[in-house]
Coordinates of C-alpha atoms in Angstrom, one line a residue:
X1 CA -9.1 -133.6 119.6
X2 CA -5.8 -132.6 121.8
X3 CA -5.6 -128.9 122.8
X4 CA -2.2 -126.8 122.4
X5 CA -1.6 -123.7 124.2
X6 CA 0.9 -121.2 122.7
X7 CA 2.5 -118.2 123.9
X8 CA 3.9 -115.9 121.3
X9 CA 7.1 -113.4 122.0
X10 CA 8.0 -110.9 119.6
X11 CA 9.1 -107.4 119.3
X12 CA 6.7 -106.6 116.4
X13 CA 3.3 -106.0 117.2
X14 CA 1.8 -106.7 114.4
X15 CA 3.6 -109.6 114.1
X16 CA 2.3 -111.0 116.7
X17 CA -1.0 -110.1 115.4
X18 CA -1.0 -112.2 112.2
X19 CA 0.6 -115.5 114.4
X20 CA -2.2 -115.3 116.5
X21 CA -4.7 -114.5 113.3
X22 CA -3.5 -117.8 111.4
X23 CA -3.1 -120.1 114.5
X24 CA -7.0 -118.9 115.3
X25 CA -7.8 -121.0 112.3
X26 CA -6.6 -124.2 114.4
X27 CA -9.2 -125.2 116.8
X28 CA -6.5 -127.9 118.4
X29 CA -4.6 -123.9 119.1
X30 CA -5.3 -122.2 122.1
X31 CA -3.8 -118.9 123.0
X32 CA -2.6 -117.9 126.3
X33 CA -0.4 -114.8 126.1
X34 CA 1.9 -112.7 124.3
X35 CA 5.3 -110.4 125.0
X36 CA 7.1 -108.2 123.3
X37 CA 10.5 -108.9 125.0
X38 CA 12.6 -111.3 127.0
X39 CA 11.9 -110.8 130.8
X40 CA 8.2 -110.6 129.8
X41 CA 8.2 -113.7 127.7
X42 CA 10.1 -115.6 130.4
X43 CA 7.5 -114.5 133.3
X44 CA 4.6 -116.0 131.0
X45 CA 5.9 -119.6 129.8
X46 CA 7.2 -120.3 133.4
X47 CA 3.4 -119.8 134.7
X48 CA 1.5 -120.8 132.1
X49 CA 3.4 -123.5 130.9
X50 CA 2.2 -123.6 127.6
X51 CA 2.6 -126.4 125.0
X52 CA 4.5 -124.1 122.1
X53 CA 6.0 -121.2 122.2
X54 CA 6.0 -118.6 118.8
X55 CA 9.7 -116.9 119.6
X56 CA 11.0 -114.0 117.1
X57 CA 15.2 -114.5 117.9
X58 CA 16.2 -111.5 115.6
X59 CA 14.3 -108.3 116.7
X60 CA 14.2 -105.1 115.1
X61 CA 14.2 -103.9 118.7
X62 CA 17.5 -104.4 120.2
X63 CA 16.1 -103.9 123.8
X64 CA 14.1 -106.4 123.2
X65 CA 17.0 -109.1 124.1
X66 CA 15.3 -112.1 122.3
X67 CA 17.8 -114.5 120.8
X68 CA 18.0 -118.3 121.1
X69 CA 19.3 -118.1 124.6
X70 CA 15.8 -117.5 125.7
X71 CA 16.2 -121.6 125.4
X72 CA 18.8 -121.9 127.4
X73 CA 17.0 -120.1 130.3
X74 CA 13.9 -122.3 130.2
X75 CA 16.3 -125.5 130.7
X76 CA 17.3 -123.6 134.2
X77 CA 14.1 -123.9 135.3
X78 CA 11.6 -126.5 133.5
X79 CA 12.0 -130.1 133.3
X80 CA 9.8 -130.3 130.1
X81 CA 10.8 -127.4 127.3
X82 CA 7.8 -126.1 125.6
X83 CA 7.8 -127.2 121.9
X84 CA 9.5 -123.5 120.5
X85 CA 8.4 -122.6 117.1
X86 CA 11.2 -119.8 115.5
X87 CA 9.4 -117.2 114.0
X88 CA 11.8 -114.8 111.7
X89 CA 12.4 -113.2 108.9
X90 CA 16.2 -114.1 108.0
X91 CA 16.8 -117.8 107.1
X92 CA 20.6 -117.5 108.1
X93 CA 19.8 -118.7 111.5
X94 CA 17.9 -121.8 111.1
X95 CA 20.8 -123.7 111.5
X96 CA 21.9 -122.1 115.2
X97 CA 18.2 -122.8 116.0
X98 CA 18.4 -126.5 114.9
X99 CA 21.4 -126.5 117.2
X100 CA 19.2 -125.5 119.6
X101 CA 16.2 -128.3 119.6
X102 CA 13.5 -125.6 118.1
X103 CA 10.5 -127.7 117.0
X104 CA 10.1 -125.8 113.9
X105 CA 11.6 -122.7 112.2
X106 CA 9.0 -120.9 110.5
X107 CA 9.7 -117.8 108.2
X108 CA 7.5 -114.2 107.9
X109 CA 5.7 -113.4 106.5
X110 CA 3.7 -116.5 108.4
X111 CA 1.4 -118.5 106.1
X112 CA -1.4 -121.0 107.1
X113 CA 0.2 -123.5 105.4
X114 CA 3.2 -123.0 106.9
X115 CA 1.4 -123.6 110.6
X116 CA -0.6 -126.6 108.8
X117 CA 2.1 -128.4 108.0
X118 CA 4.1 -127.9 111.7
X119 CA 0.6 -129.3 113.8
X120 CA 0.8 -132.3 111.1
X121 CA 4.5 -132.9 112.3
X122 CA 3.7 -133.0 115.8
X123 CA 0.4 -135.1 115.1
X124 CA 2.6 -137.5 113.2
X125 CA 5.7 -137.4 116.3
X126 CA 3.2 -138.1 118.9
X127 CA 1.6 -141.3 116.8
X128 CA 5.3 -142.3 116.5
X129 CA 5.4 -142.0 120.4
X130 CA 2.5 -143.8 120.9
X131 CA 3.1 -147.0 119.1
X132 CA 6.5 -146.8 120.8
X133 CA 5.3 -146.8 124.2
X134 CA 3.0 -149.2 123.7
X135 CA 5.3 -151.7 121.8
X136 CA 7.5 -150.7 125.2
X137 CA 4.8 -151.8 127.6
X138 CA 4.3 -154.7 126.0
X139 CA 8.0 -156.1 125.7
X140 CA 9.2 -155.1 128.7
X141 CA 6.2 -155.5 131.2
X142 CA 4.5 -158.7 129.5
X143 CA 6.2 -162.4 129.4
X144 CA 6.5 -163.9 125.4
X145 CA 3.2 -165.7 125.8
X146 CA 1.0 -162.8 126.8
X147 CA 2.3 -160.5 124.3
X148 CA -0.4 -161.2 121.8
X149 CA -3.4 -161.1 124.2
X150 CA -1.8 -157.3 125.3
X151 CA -1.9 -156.3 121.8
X152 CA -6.0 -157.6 121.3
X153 CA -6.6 -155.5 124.7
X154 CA -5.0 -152.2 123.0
X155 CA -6.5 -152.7 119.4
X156 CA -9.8 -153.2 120.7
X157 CA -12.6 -151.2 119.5
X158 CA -13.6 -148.0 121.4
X159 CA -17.2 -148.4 122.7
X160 CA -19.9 -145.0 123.7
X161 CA -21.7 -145.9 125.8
X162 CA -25.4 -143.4 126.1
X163 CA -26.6 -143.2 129.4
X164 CA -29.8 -142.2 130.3
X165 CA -32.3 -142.7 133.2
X166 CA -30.9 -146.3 133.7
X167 CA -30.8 -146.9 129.9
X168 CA -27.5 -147.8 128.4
X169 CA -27.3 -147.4 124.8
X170 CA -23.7 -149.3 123.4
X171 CA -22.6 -148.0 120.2
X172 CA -19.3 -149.1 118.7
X173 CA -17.6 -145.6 117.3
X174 CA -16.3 -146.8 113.8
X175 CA -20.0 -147.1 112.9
X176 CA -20.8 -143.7 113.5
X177 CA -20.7 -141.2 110.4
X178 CA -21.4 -138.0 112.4
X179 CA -22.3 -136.0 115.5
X180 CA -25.1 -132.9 114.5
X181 CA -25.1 -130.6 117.4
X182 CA -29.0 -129.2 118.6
X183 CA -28.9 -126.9 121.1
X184 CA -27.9 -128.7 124.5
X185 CA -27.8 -132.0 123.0
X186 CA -26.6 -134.0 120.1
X187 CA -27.6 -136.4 117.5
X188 CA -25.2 -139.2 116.5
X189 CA -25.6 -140.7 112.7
X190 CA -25.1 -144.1 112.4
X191 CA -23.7 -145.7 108.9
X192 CA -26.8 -147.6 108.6
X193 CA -29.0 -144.3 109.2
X194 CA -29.5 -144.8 112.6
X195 CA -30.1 -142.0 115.0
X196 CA -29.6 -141.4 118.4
X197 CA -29.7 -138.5 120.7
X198 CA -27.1 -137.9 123.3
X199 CA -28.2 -135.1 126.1
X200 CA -24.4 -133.7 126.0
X201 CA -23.1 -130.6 123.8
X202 CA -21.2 -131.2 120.2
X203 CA -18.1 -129.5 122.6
X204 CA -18.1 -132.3 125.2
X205 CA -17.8 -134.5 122.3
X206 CA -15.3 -132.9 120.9
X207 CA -13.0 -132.7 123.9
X208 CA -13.5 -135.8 124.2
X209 CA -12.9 -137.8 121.1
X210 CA -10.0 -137.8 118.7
X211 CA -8.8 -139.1 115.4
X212 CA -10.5 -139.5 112.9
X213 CA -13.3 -137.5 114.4
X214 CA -12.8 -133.8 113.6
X215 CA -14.7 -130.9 113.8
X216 CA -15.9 -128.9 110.9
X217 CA -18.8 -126.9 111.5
X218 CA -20.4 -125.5 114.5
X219 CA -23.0 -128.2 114.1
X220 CA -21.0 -131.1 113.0
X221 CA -17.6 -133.6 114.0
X222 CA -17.1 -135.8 110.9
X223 CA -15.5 -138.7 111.0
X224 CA -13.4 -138.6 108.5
X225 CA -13.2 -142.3 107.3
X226 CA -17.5 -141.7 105.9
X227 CA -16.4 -138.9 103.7
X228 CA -16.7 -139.8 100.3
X229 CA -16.3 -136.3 98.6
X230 CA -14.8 -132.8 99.5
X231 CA -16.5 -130.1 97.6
X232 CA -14.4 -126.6 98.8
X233 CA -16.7 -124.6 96.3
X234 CA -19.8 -125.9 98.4
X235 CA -18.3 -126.0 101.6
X236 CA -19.6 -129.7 101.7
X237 CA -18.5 -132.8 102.7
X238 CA -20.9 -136.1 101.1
X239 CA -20.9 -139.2 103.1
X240 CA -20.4 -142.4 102.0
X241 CA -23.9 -144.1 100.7
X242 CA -25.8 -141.5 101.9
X243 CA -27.2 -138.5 100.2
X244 CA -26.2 -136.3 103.6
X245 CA -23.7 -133.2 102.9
X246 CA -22.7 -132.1 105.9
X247 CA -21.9 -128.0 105.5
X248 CA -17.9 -127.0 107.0
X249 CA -17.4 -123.6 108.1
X250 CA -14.5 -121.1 107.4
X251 CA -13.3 -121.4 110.8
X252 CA -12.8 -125.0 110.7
X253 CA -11.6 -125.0 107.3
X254 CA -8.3 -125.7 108.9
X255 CA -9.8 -129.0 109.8
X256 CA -10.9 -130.0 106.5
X257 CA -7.7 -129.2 105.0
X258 CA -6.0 -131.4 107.6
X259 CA -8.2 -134.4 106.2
X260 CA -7.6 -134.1 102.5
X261 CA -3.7 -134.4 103.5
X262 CA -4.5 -137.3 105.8
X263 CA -6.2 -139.0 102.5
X264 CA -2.9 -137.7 100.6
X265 CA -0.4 -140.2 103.4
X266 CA -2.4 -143.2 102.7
X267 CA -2.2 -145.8 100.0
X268 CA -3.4 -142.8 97.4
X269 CA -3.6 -142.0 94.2
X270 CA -4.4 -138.7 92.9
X271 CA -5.5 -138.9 89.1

């Protein structure tokens, strides 16, 4: 799964305290820093360079100086803007921030719900992007009569390979149901029951692979299209013609919410 940094500048203290509280309950969210004014927040994005930004523009603290024109002074000096998230109380200014290019315009009290649904945007903008610049590649790179043995090269399949002592293990990743951490290594599950034991940490696999693997428990990345049921009362995911329930965690609840709404975009029915 892709990592986010954020930076969050506010006046309010505690403010900033519930941002950073909610966005703790994203494991793709990785705090950096916060401010409580303009210089300060300035100062921080421009070394740390983070991927959003959590900006309050109407402070209680006038000394403060935070406003939308915080924007305008990253455009003097950074090629690529940070993604800035407004986060206010007053909705009178959300159009002046749209005016502005803010990413989103989130109001306090700040829900999870509220962050849920701005990582789901950007998931679904950098999708969008993807296909793009692919479709660009191949039009514009490849003559007519190539073009379809580009697109078999990008659709195909991603392969794991296991190494070990000269042993390589190929295992195609749509077959696998799930990754079960223990201690320094970890145990992938095959669909047909198959298991094999990989002498790398559940973290290396989760930096490491992406949709529709997701993390849900300290033990366990899921991936997501072997879940046949979602019980939130148990905590418990069922795979799909298996008797396995595979435990998710309150921290990574986040995650699990993030795949009933992914089940919600498809061809779906809810009855």
């Amino acid at each position: 799964m892709k990592k986010y940094s954020y930076i969050i500048i506010d006046d309010d203290a505690e403010s900033i305290m519930r941002t950073k509280t909610i966005a703790e309950g994203f494991s793709e969210l990785t705090f950096m820093a916060s401010a409580t004014n303009y210089q300060d927040g300035l100062h921080m994005v421009l070394e740390n360079k983070p991927s959003f930004v959590f900006l309050e523009i109407d402070p209680e603290d006038l000394s403060s100086n935070l406003s939308l024109a915080f924007i305008n002074e990253l455009h003097r000096y950074l090629a690529v803007i940070p993604k800035i998230i407004v986060t206010t109380s007053k909705k009178g200014l959300a159009f002046d921030a749209i005016q502005y290019g803010v990413f989103d315009y989130l109001l306090k009290p700040l829900m999870h719900i509220d962050l849920l649904k701005t990582t789901l945007k950007l998931e679904k903008i950098l999708l969008q992007t993807n296909t793009v610049e692919i479709n660009e590649v191949v039009s514009v790179a490849t003559p007519p009569s190539e073009v379809s043995r580009v697109s078999n090269v990008v659709e195909k399949p991603l392969i794991i390979c296991i190494k070990s002592y000269g042993d390589y293990r190929y295992l195609n990743a749509a077959d696998i149901a799930y990754f079960q951490a223990d201690n320094n290594s970890t145990d992938i599950y095959l669909s047909t029951g198959e298991m094999i034991t990989a002498f790398k940490t559940l973290k290396h696999f989760e930096s490491i692979l992406s949709h529709p693997f997701i993390r849900i428990h300290n033990s366990y990345i899921i991936n997501q299209n072997y879940i046949a049921r979602i019980h939130h009362g148990n905590s418990v995911c069922y795979i799909k013609n298996s008797p396995k329930k595979i435990p998710f965690s309150k921290t990574y609840k986040s995650n699990v919410d993030v795949i009933i709404t992914n089940f919600a975009t498809g061809n779906y029915i809810e009855i």
